[in-house]
Coordinates of C-alpha atoms and ligand atoms in Angstrom, one line a residue:
M1 CA -28.0 -76.0 14.7
S2 CA -29.4 -74.8 18.0
L3 CA -30.0 -71.1 18.4
D4 CA -28.4 -71.4 21.9
E5 CA -25.1 -71.6 20.1
I6 CA -25.4 -67.9 19.2
S7 CA -28.0 -66.5 21.6
W8 CA -25.2 -65.3 23.9
V9 CA -23.5 -63.2 21.2
N10 CA -24.6 -59.5 20.8
R11 CA -24.9 -58.9 17.1
Q12 CA -24.6 -55.1 17.2
L13 CA -21.6 -52.8 16.8
Y14 CA -19.5 -52.4 20.0
I15 CA -18.6 -48.7 20.2
D16 CA -17.6 -46.7 23.3
G17 CA -18.5 -49.5 25.7
A18 CA -22.1 -49.9 24.3
W19 CA -23.9 -51.9 21.7
H20 CA -25.4 -50.0 18.8
S21 CA -27.3 -50.7 15.5
S22 CA -25.6 -49.3 12.4
S23 CA -26.3 -45.5 12.0
D24 CA -28.2 -46.2 8.7
G25 CA -29.8 -49.4 10.0
H26 CA -28.0 -51.7 7.6
E27 CA -27.3 -55.3 8.5
F28 CA -25.7 -58.3 6.8
E29 CA -26.1 -62.1 7.0
V30 CA -23.6 -64.6 8.2
E31 CA -23.4 -68.0 6.5
N32 CA -22.5 -71.4 7.8
P33 CA -20.2 -72.8 5.1
A34 CA -21.0 -76.4 6.1
T35 CA -24.7 -76.0 5.5
E36 CA -24.9 -72.9 3.3
D37 CA -27.5 -71.7 5.9
R38 CA -27.6 -68.0 6.7
F39 CA -28.0 -68.3 10.4
A40 CA -27.4 -64.8 11.8
T41 CA -27.7 -61.2 11.0
V42 CA -25.2 -58.6 12.2
A43 CA -25.1 -54.8 12.2
D44 CA -23.2 -53.4 9.2
A45 CA -21.0 -50.4 10.3
S46 CA -21.2 -47.3 8.1
V47 CA -18.5 -44.6 7.8
D48 CA -20.4 -42.6 10.5
D49 CA -20.1 -45.6 12.9
A50 CA -16.4 -45.8 12.1
T51 CA -16.0 -42.1 12.9
R52 CA -17.8 -42.6 16.2
A53 CA -15.5 -45.5 17.0
V54 CA -12.5 -43.2 16.4
D55 CA -14.1 -40.5 18.6
A56 CA -14.4 -43.1 21.4
A57 CA -10.9 -44.6 21.0
F58 CA -9.4 -41.1 20.9
R59 CA -11.2 -40.0 24.0
A60 CA -10.3 -43.1 25.9
G61 CA -6.7 -43.0 24.8
K62 CA -5.2 -40.7 27.5
G63 CA -6.8 -42.5 30.4
W64 CA -5.8 -45.9 29.2
A65 CA -2.2 -44.9 28.5
A66 CA -2.0 -43.4 31.9
L67 CA -3.2 -46.5 33.7
A68 CA -0.4 -48.3 35.5
P69 CA 1.1 -51.1 33.3
R70 CA 0.3 -53.6 36.0
E71 CA -3.3 -52.7 35.8
R72 CA -3.4 -53.0 32.0
G73 CA -1.7 -56.4 32.4
D74 CA -4.2 -57.5 35.0
I75 CA -7.1 -56.7 32.7
L76 CA -5.5 -58.7 29.9
R77 CA -4.9 -61.6 32.3
R78 CA -8.5 -61.6 33.2
A79 CA -9.4 -61.7 29.5
F80 CA -7.1 -64.7 29.2
D81 CA -8.8 -66.5 32.1
L82 CA -12.3 -65.7 30.7
L83 CA -11.4 -67.0 27.2
I84 CA -10.0 -70.2 28.6
E85 CA -13.1 -70.6 30.8
R86 CA -15.4 -70.1 27.7
K87 CA -13.2 -72.1 25.3
E88 CA -15.9 -74.5 24.3
Q89 CA -18.5 -71.8 23.7
F90 CA -16.1 -69.7 21.6
A91 CA -14.9 -72.8 19.6
R92 CA -18.4 -73.8 18.7
L93 CA -19.4 -70.3 17.7
M94 CA -16.3 -70.1 15.4
V95 CA -17.2 -73.5 13.8
L96 CA -20.6 -72.1 12.8
E97 CA -19.3 -69.1 10.9
N98 CA -15.9 -70.4 9.8
G99 CA -16.5 -74.1 9.2
K100 CA -13.3 -75.4 10.7
A101 CA -13.4 -78.7 12.6
L102 CA -14.1 -78.4 16.3
P103 CA -10.6 -79.6 17.4
E104 CA -9.1 -76.9 15.2
A105 CA -11.4 -74.3 16.7
R106 CA -10.4 -75.4 20.2
A107 CA -6.7 -75.2 19.3
E108 CA -7.3 -71.7 17.9
I109 CA -8.9 -70.5 21.1
A110 CA -6.0 -71.9 23.2
Y111 CA -3.6 -70.1 20.9
A112 CA -5.6 -66.9 20.9
A113 CA -5.8 -66.9 24.6
E114 CA -2.0 -67.3 24.9
F115 CA -1.5 -63.9 23.2
L116 CA -3.5 -62.3 26.0
R117 CA -1.4 -64.1 28.7
W118 CA 1.9 -63.3 27.0
F119 CA 1.0 -59.6 26.5
S120 CA -0.4 -59.3 30.1
E121 CA 3.2 -60.2 31.1
E122 CA 4.8 -57.9 28.5
A123 CA 2.7 -54.9 29.7
V124 CA 5.1 -54.4 32.6
R125 CA 8.3 -54.8 30.5
I126 CA 8.2 -51.6 28.4
D127 CA 11.8 -50.5 28.6
G128 CA 13.9 -47.5 27.6
S129 CA 17.5 -46.5 27.9
I130 CA 19.8 -43.8 29.1
G131 CA 23.2 -43.0 27.8
T132 CA 25.8 -40.2 27.2
T133 CA 26.6 -39.0 23.7
P134 CA 30.1 -40.0 22.4
S135 CA 31.3 -36.4 22.7
G136 CA 29.9 -36.1 26.3
S137 CA 27.8 -33.2 25.2
H138 CA 24.6 -34.4 26.9
R139 CA 22.5 -37.3 28.1
M140 CA 20.3 -39.4 25.8
V141 CA 17.1 -40.5 27.5
V142 CA 15.1 -42.9 25.3
I143 CA 11.6 -43.8 26.3
R144 CA 8.7 -45.6 24.6
Q145 CA 5.2 -44.4 24.5
P146 CA 1.9 -45.8 23.1
I147 CA 1.4 -44.9 19.5
G148 CA -2.3 -44.0 20.0
V149 CA -5.5 -45.0 18.1
C150 CA -5.0 -48.3 16.2
V151 CA -7.1 -49.7 13.4
F152 CA -7.2 -53.5 13.0
V153 CA -8.4 -55.3 9.9
T154 CA -8.5 -59.1 10.3
P155 CA -9.2 -62.1 8.1
W156 CA -11.8 -64.9 8.6
N157 CA -9.4 -67.9 8.8
F158 CA -8.3 -67.3 12.5
P159 CA -11.1 -65.0 13.6
V160 CA -10.2 -65.0 17.3
A161 CA -6.4 -65.5 17.2
M162 CA -5.9 -62.7 14.7
A163 CA -7.9 -60.4 17.0
T164 CA -6.1 -61.2 20.2
R165 CA -2.7 -61.2 18.4
K166 CA -3.3 -57.5 17.7
I167 CA -5.5 -56.4 20.6
G168 CA -3.2 -58.0 23.3
P169 CA 0.0 -56.1 22.5
A170 CA -1.9 -52.8 21.7
L171 CA -3.7 -52.8 25.1
A172 CA -0.5 -53.8 26.9
A173 CA 1.3 -50.9 25.2
G174 CA -1.4 -48.4 26.3
C175 CA -3.2 -48.0 22.9
T176 CA -6.9 -48.0 22.1
V177 CA -8.3 -50.0 19.2
I178 CA -10.9 -50.3 16.5
L179 CA -11.3 -53.8 15.0
K180 CA -13.0 -54.3 11.6
P181 CA -13.3 -58.1 11.4
A182 CA -13.8 -60.1 8.2
S183 CA -17.5 -60.0 7.2
E184 CA -17.5 -63.9 7.0
T185 CA -16.7 -64.1 10.8
P186 CA -18.1 -61.1 12.7
L187 CA -19.6 -63.1 15.5
S188 CA -16.3 -64.3 17.0
A189 CA -15.1 -60.7 17.0
L190 CA -18.2 -59.4 18.7
A191 CA -17.9 -62.2 21.3
I192 CA -14.3 -61.0 21.9
A193 CA -15.6 -57.4 22.4
A194 CA -18.0 -58.6 25.2
L195 CA -15.2 -60.6 26.8
F196 CA -12.9 -57.6 27.0
E197 CA -15.8 -55.6 28.5
E198 CA -16.3 -58.3 31.2
A199 CA -12.6 -58.4 31.9
G200 CA -12.8 -54.7 32.8
V201 CA -11.5 -52.8 29.7
P202 CA -12.8 -49.2 30.1
K203 CA -15.3 -47.9 27.5
G204 CA -13.8 -46.7 24.2
V205 CA -10.6 -48.7 24.6
V206 CA -11.8 -51.6 22.4
N207 CA -14.3 -51.0 19.6
V208 CA -15.5 -53.7 17.2
I209 CA -17.3 -52.7 14.0
P210 CA -18.2 -55.5 11.6
S211 CA -18.9 -54.1 8.1
R212 CA -19.8 -55.4 4.7
R213 CA -18.6 -52.0 3.4
S214 CA -15.0 -52.7 4.2
S215 CA -13.4 -50.6 1.5
T216 CA -15.2 -47.3 2.3
V217 CA -15.2 -47.9 6.1
V218 CA -11.5 -48.7 6.3
N219 CA -10.6 -46.0 3.8
A220 CA -12.4 -43.5 6.1
L221 CA -10.6 -44.8 9.1
L222 CA -7.2 -44.5 7.4
H223 CA -7.9 -40.8 6.5
D224 CA -8.9 -39.8 10.0
R225 CA -5.8 -37.9 11.4
R226 CA -6.4 -39.3 14.9
V227 CA -5.6 -42.8 13.7
R228 CA -1.9 -43.5 14.1
K229 CA -1.5 -47.2 13.4
L230 CA -2.9 -49.9 11.0
S231 CA -2.3 -53.5 11.7
F232 CA -3.7 -55.6 8.8
T233 CA -3.8 -59.4 8.4
G234 CA -5.1 -60.6 5.0
S235 CA -4.2 -61.0 1.4
T236 CA -1.2 -59.3 -0.2
E237 CA -3.6 -57.9 -2.8
V238 CA -5.7 -56.0 -0.2
G239 CA -2.6 -55.2 1.9
R240 CA -1.2 -53.2 -1.1
I241 CA -4.4 -51.2 -1.3
L242 CA -4.3 -50.4 2.4
L243 CA -0.6 -49.5 2.4
S244 CA -1.4 -47.0 -0.3
Q245 CA -4.3 -45.5 1.6
A246 CA -2.3 -45.4 4.8
S247 CA 0.4 -43.4 3.1
D248 CA -1.8 -40.3 2.8
C249 CA -1.7 -39.7 6.6
V250 CA 1.6 -41.5 7.0
I251 CA 0.1 -44.1 9.3
K252 CA 2.5 -46.7 10.7
C253 CA 1.6 -50.1 9.2
S254 CA 2.1 -53.7 10.3
M255 CA 1.1 -56.1 7.5
E256 CA 0.7 -59.8 7.8
L257 CA 0.0 -60.9 4.3
G258 CA -0.2 -64.0 2.1
G259 CA 2.2 -66.9 1.9
N260 CA 3.5 -69.6 -0.4
A261 CA 5.4 -71.9 1.9
P262 CA 7.8 -74.5 0.5
F263 CA 7.9 -77.8 2.4
I264 CA 11.3 -79.4 1.7
V265 CA 12.0 -83.1 2.4
F266 CA 15.6 -84.2 2.0
A267 CA 16.4 -87.9 1.4
D268 CA 18.0 -88.2 4.9
A269 CA 14.8 -87.1 6.6
D270 CA 12.7 -89.4 8.8
I271 CA 9.9 -89.9 6.2
E272 CA 7.2 -91.0 8.7
A273 CA 7.9 -87.9 10.8
A274 CA 7.9 -85.7 7.6
V275 CA 4.5 -87.1 6.5
E276 CA 3.1 -86.4 10.0
A277 CA 4.5 -82.8 9.8
A278 CA 3.2 -82.5 6.2
M279 CA -0.3 -83.4 7.4
V280 CA -0.2 -80.6 10.0
A281 CA 1.5 -78.1 7.7
K282 CA -1.1 -78.7 4.9
L283 CA -4.3 -79.4 6.8
R284 CA -4.1 -77.2 9.9
N285 CA -7.2 -75.1 9.6
G286 CA -8.2 -77.0 6.5
G287 CA -5.3 -75.6 4.5
E288 CA -6.8 -72.1 5.0
S289 CA -3.8 -70.8 6.8
C290 CA -1.2 -68.2 5.7
T291 CA 1.5 -70.6 7.0
A292 CA 0.1 -73.6 5.1
A293 CA 2.6 -75.7 3.1
N294 CA 1.8 -74.7 -0.4
R295 CA 4.6 -76.5 -2.4
F296 CA 6.2 -79.8 -1.5
Y297 CA 9.8 -80.3 -2.7
V298 CA 11.0 -83.9 -2.1
E299 CA 14.4 -85.2 -3.0
K300 CA 14.3 -87.7 -5.8
G301 CA 15.3 -90.9 -3.9
V302 CA 12.4 -90.6 -1.4
A303 CA 9.8 -88.9 -3.5
T304 CA 7.7 -92.0 -4.3
K305 CA 7.7 -93.2 -0.8
F306 CA 6.8 -89.8 0.7
A307 CA 4.1 -89.2 -1.9
R308 CA 2.5 -92.6 -1.3
R309 CA 2.5 -92.3 2.5
F310 CA 1.3 -88.7 2.4
A311 CA -1.6 -89.6 -0.1
D312 CA -2.6 -92.5 2.2
A313 CA -2.8 -90.2 5.2
M314 CA -4.7 -87.5 3.2
G315 CA -7.1 -90.2 1.9
T316 CA -8.2 -91.2 5.5
V317 CA -9.1 -87.7 6.6
R318 CA -12.8 -87.5 7.6
I319 CA -14.6 -84.6 6.0
G320 CA -17.8 -83.2 7.5
S321 CA -19.6 -80.4 9.4
G322 CA -17.1 -79.1 11.9
L323 CA -19.3 -79.8 14.9
E324 CA -19.7 -83.5 14.1
E325 CA -17.7 -85.9 16.3
G326 CA -14.6 -87.2 14.6
V327 CA -14.6 -84.8 11.7
Q328 CA -11.0 -83.6 10.8
L329 CA -11.7 -81.4 7.9
G330 CA -14.6 -78.9 7.6
P331 CA -15.7 -76.9 4.5
M332 CA -13.8 -74.1 2.9
I333 CA -15.0 -70.6 3.9
N334 CA -17.2 -69.9 0.8
Q335 CA -18.0 -70.9 -2.7
S336 CA -15.5 -68.6 -4.4
T337 CA -12.6 -69.9 -2.3
R338 CA -13.7 -73.5 -3.1
N339 CA -14.0 -72.7 -6.8
K340 CA -10.5 -71.2 -6.8
V341 CA -9.0 -74.4 -5.3
S342 CA -10.9 -76.5 -7.8
L343 CA -9.6 -74.4 -10.7
L344 CA -6.0 -74.6 -9.5
V345 CA -6.2 -78.4 -9.4
E346 CA -7.8 -78.5 -12.9
D347 CA -5.1 -76.2 -14.2
A348 CA -2.4 -78.5 -12.8
I349 CA -4.0 -81.6 -14.3
D350 CA -4.4 -79.8 -17.7
R351 CA -0.6 -79.2 -17.6
G352 CA 0.2 -82.8 -16.9
A353 CA 0.0 -83.3 -13.1
E354 CA -1.3 -86.6 -11.8
V355 CA -3.8 -87.0 -8.9
L356 CA -2.7 -89.5 -6.2
V357 CA -5.7 -88.8 -4.0
G358 CA -8.7 -86.4 -4.0
G359 CA -9.0 -83.8 -6.7
R360 CA -12.8 -83.5 -6.5
V361 CA -15.7 -81.5 -5.0
P362 CA -17.7 -84.0 -2.9
Q363 CA -21.4 -84.3 -3.8
R364 CA -22.9 -82.8 -0.7
C365 CA -24.1 -79.5 0.6
G366 CA -21.4 -77.1 1.9
Y367 CA -18.2 -75.8 0.4
F368 CA -16.1 -78.9 0.8
Y369 CA -13.1 -80.1 -1.2
E370 CA -11.3 -83.4 -0.9
P371 CA -7.8 -83.6 0.6
T372 CA -5.7 -83.8 -2.6
V373 CA -2.1 -84.9 -3.4
L374 CA -0.7 -84.1 -6.9
I375 CA 2.5 -85.5 -8.4
N376 CA 4.5 -84.6 -11.5
V377 CA 3.4 -81.0 -11.2
P378 CA 5.1 -78.9 -13.8
S379 CA 6.7 -75.6 -12.8
S380 CA 4.1 -73.7 -15.0
A381 CA 1.2 -74.9 -12.8
R382 CA -0.5 -72.0 -11.0
V383 CA -0.9 -74.2 -7.9
L384 CA 2.9 -73.7 -7.3
T385 CA 2.9 -70.0 -7.6
E386 CA -0.4 -68.9 -6.1
E387 CA -1.5 -69.3 -2.5
I388 CA -3.9 -72.4 -2.6
F389 CA -5.6 -71.8 0.7
G390 CA -7.2 -75.3 0.6
P391 CA -6.4 -79.0 1.3
V392 CA -4.3 -79.5 -1.9
A393 CA -0.6 -80.6 -1.9
P394 CA 1.4 -80.4 -5.1
I395 CA 4.6 -82.5 -5.0
V396 CA 7.7 -81.6 -7.1
T397 CA 11.0 -83.5 -7.0
F398 CA 14.6 -82.1 -6.7
D399 CA 18.2 -83.3 -6.9
S400 CA 20.4 -80.9 -4.9
V401 CA 20.5 -78.3 -2.2
E402 CA 21.2 -75.6 -4.7
E403 CA 18.2 -76.5 -6.8
V404 CA 15.8 -76.6 -3.9
V405 CA 16.9 -73.4 -2.3
A406 CA 16.5 -71.6 -5.7
L407 CA 13.0 -73.2 -6.1
A408 CA 12.0 -72.2 -2.5
N409 CA 13.1 -68.6 -3.1
N410 CA 11.5 -68.3 -6.5
T411 CA 8.4 -66.4 -5.2
E412 CA 7.4 -62.9 -4.2
F413 CA 6.2 -64.4 -0.8
G414 CA 8.4 -65.1 2.2
L415 CA 6.3 -66.0 5.2
V416 CA 7.4 -69.4 6.3
S417 CA 9.3 -72.5 5.0
F418 CA 9.6 -76.0 6.3
V419 CA 12.8 -78.2 6.1
H420 CA 13.0 -81.9 6.9
T421 CA 16.4 -83.6 7.3
S422 CA 18.2 -85.6 10.0
D423 CA 21.3 -83.5 9.4
L424 CA 20.7 -80.5 11.6
A425 CA 23.7 -78.6 10.2
K426 CA 22.3 -78.9 6.7
G427 CA 18.8 -77.9 8.0
L428 CA 20.2 -74.7 9.6
A429 CA 22.4 -73.9 6.6
V430 CA 19.3 -74.2 4.3
A431 CA 17.2 -72.2 6.8
E432 CA 19.8 -69.3 6.6
R433 CA 19.5 -69.2 2.8
I434 CA 15.8 -69.3 2.6
E435 CA 14.1 -65.9 2.1
S436 CA 11.3 -66.2 4.7
G437 CA 10.5 -64.7 8.1
M438 CA 10.1 -68.1 9.7
V439 CA 11.5 -71.5 9.1
G440 CA 10.4 -74.8 10.7
I441 CA 13.0 -77.5 10.9
N442 CA 11.5 -81.0 11.3
R443 CA 8.2 -79.4 12.3
G444 CA 4.9 -78.7 10.6
V445 CA 3.9 -75.7 12.6
V446 CA 5.9 -72.7 13.9
S447 CA 3.5 -70.2 15.4
D448 CA 3.9 -69.3 19.1
P449 CA 2.9 -66.1 20.9
A450 CA 6.4 -65.8 22.3
A451 CA 8.0 -66.0 18.9
P452 CA 8.2 -63.2 16.3
F453 CA 5.7 -64.0 13.6
G454 CA 5.9 -62.3 10.2
G455 CA 7.1 -62.3 6.6
W456 CA 9.7 -61.1 4.3
K457 CA 9.2 -59.8 0.8
Q458 CA 5.5 -59.4 -0.1
S459 CA 4.4 -61.5 2.9
G460 CA 4.5 -58.6 5.2
I461 CA 6.0 -55.8 7.2
G462 CA 6.6 -56.0 11.0
R463 CA 6.2 -58.8 13.5
E464 CA 3.4 -60.0 15.8
G465 CA 3.9 -61.8 19.0
A466 CA 7.1 -61.8 21.1
H467 CA 8.7 -58.6 22.4
E468 CA 8.8 -57.3 18.8
G469 CA 5.0 -57.5 18.7
M470 CA 4.8 -54.8 21.5
L471 CA 7.3 -52.5 19.7
E472 CA 4.8 -52.2 16.8
F473 CA 2.5 -50.3 19.2
L474 CA 5.1 -48.1 20.8
E475 CA 6.7 -44.9 19.6
T476 CA 10.3 -44.2 20.5
K477 CA 11.1 -40.8 22.0
Y478 CA 14.6 -39.5 22.5
I479 CA 15.1 -36.7 25.0
A480 CA 18.4 -34.8 24.9
A481 CA 19.0 -33.6 28.4
N482 CA 21.5 -31.8 30.5
W483 CA 21.5 -32.1 34.3
Ligands
NAD501 P1 -8.7 -60.5 2.5 O1 -7.5 -59.7 2.2 O2 -9.7 -60.7 1.5 O3 -9.5 -59.8 3.7 C1 -8.8 -59.4 4.9 C2 -9.6 -58.3 5.6 O4 -9.6 -57.2 4.8 C3 -11.1 -58.6 5.8 O5 -11.5 -58.0 7.1 C4 -11.8 -58.0 4.7 O6 -13.1 -57.6 4.9 C5 -10.9 -56.7 4.5 N1 -10.9 -56.1 3.2 C6 -11.1 -56.8 2.0 N2 -11.0 -55.9 1.0 C7 -10.8 -54.7 1.5 C8 -10.6 -53.3 1.0 N3 -10.6 -53.1 -0.3 N4 -10.4 -52.3 1.9 C9 -10.4 -52.6 3.2 N5 -10.6 -53.8 3.8 C10 -10.8 -54.8 2.9 O7 -8.1 -61.8 3.2 P2 -9.0 -63.1 3.7 O8 -9.5 -63.8 2.5 O9 -9.9 -62.6 4.8 O10 -7.8 -63.9 4.4 C11 -7.0 -64.7 3.6 C12 -5.7 -64.1 3.4 O11 -5.1 -63.6 4.7 C13 -4.7 -65.0 2.8 O12 -3.9 -64.4 1.8 C14 -3.7 -65.3 4.0 O13 -2.5 -65.7 3.7 C15 -3.8 -64.1 4.8 N6 -3.4 -64.3 6.2 C16 -2.2 -63.9 6.6 C17 -1.8 -64.1 7.9 C18 -0.4 -63.7 8.3 O14 -0.2 -63.6 9.5 N7 0.5 -63.4 7.4 C19 -2.6 -64.7 8.8 C20 -3.9 -65.1 8.3 C21 -4.2 -64.9 7.0

């Protein structure tokens, strides 16, 4: 790896428009999961640094909220242009710390940038209403105002897109923000801080504080009475902890949590197209995606055909270091994630599942795992109930619509589901009965900045993207008036 790949990234904390070391001098290392090489050191924010970030965001709040919406939109639009211009540089940086294959990283940057463009356009569409009470007693004026200082806690799997999906709408709404990125991927977040500065975001409006001391730092942020909003993306397990901490100061929460997406293939589906979609739904981001297909339910008559074709396609995927030409699947983020995937596969095999392809840890440096297809997976296998977060596809067969809808809904998660059928009426009817915030019909990916992204049940609270995404950062005020 050339040091040029990271020389352009400031590795300090970004607070109040300036770069700082940690108040107690602590730093932490960043690892390349493809080489296990610790290639960078980053400042490790303390509770004092977090408080300074709130001071800055609070001070900057009034001015930013008072700026004309068009001006806020123009700054976001400049940030979009800059991110597109620097796409390659950002993508390569992300590969180093996250491991994903370069084409995946490029796709993430394009997706991440779109949130900035979408919300630059939404900044000028903050609406309200005016009406008369039913009794005619007075007028009801309803306006929307920025909620205030926001705390963002983001995961490592989409380090740039999860940042822009939150910062875009918050800035458009007139809020100021403190981002605590995942400690596996701080460099992408710091690069984003510099990009916003260059785009003209005033000091204090965006603050980025990587920290290895996440629990104490985030806990302190959530107990600072000036913080009014938490937007978290990560596991349901950590989400529960943060919801509980946020309850002390009654902080408004948006939670984008874990998933366990069912991928349903009916016998009347176009099987080639379903396999193509399955490859995307399973392997996008190496399977380390909250929307990844986790359980494949295939109608009996086509199960063997689907499984064979899918296994053939998974078997040809090229594994390697994300920056290598032609590589389609990079390593998993770290050893413990890879171990978890490996244990889930072993558990399924112990309970009677058969491996069609993969099922092993390749003998090489880095946290790789082979693309894997399992068949005859019994319902007791953990791989069907837990979020896999890796390139493993367990296949289960079904006989009827009733059976598959019950199977799909038999989970505490409800983020996304995929349905494949050539009968659109059936697809829509099944989509209506599935308990998830998003459904893809004859598609392997659903995400789009213009669409409301979010989960039901323990997959989350609130929506990101779309007009709904802005509302998460706006308070509603009702003014009862006579004139
Ligand atoms: P994680 O929950 O371990 O960590 C997420 C963030 O929380 C990181 O910044 C981490 O440092 C921080 N964190 C961890 N423990 C904390 C604590 N006790 N207090 C405060 N902060 C803490 O998740 P991850 O491993 O980074 O990401 C994978 C998870 O994220 C998966 O479950 C995935 O489904 C989910 N995810 C969801 C979405 C969505 O939109 N629904 C998108 C991407 C990822």
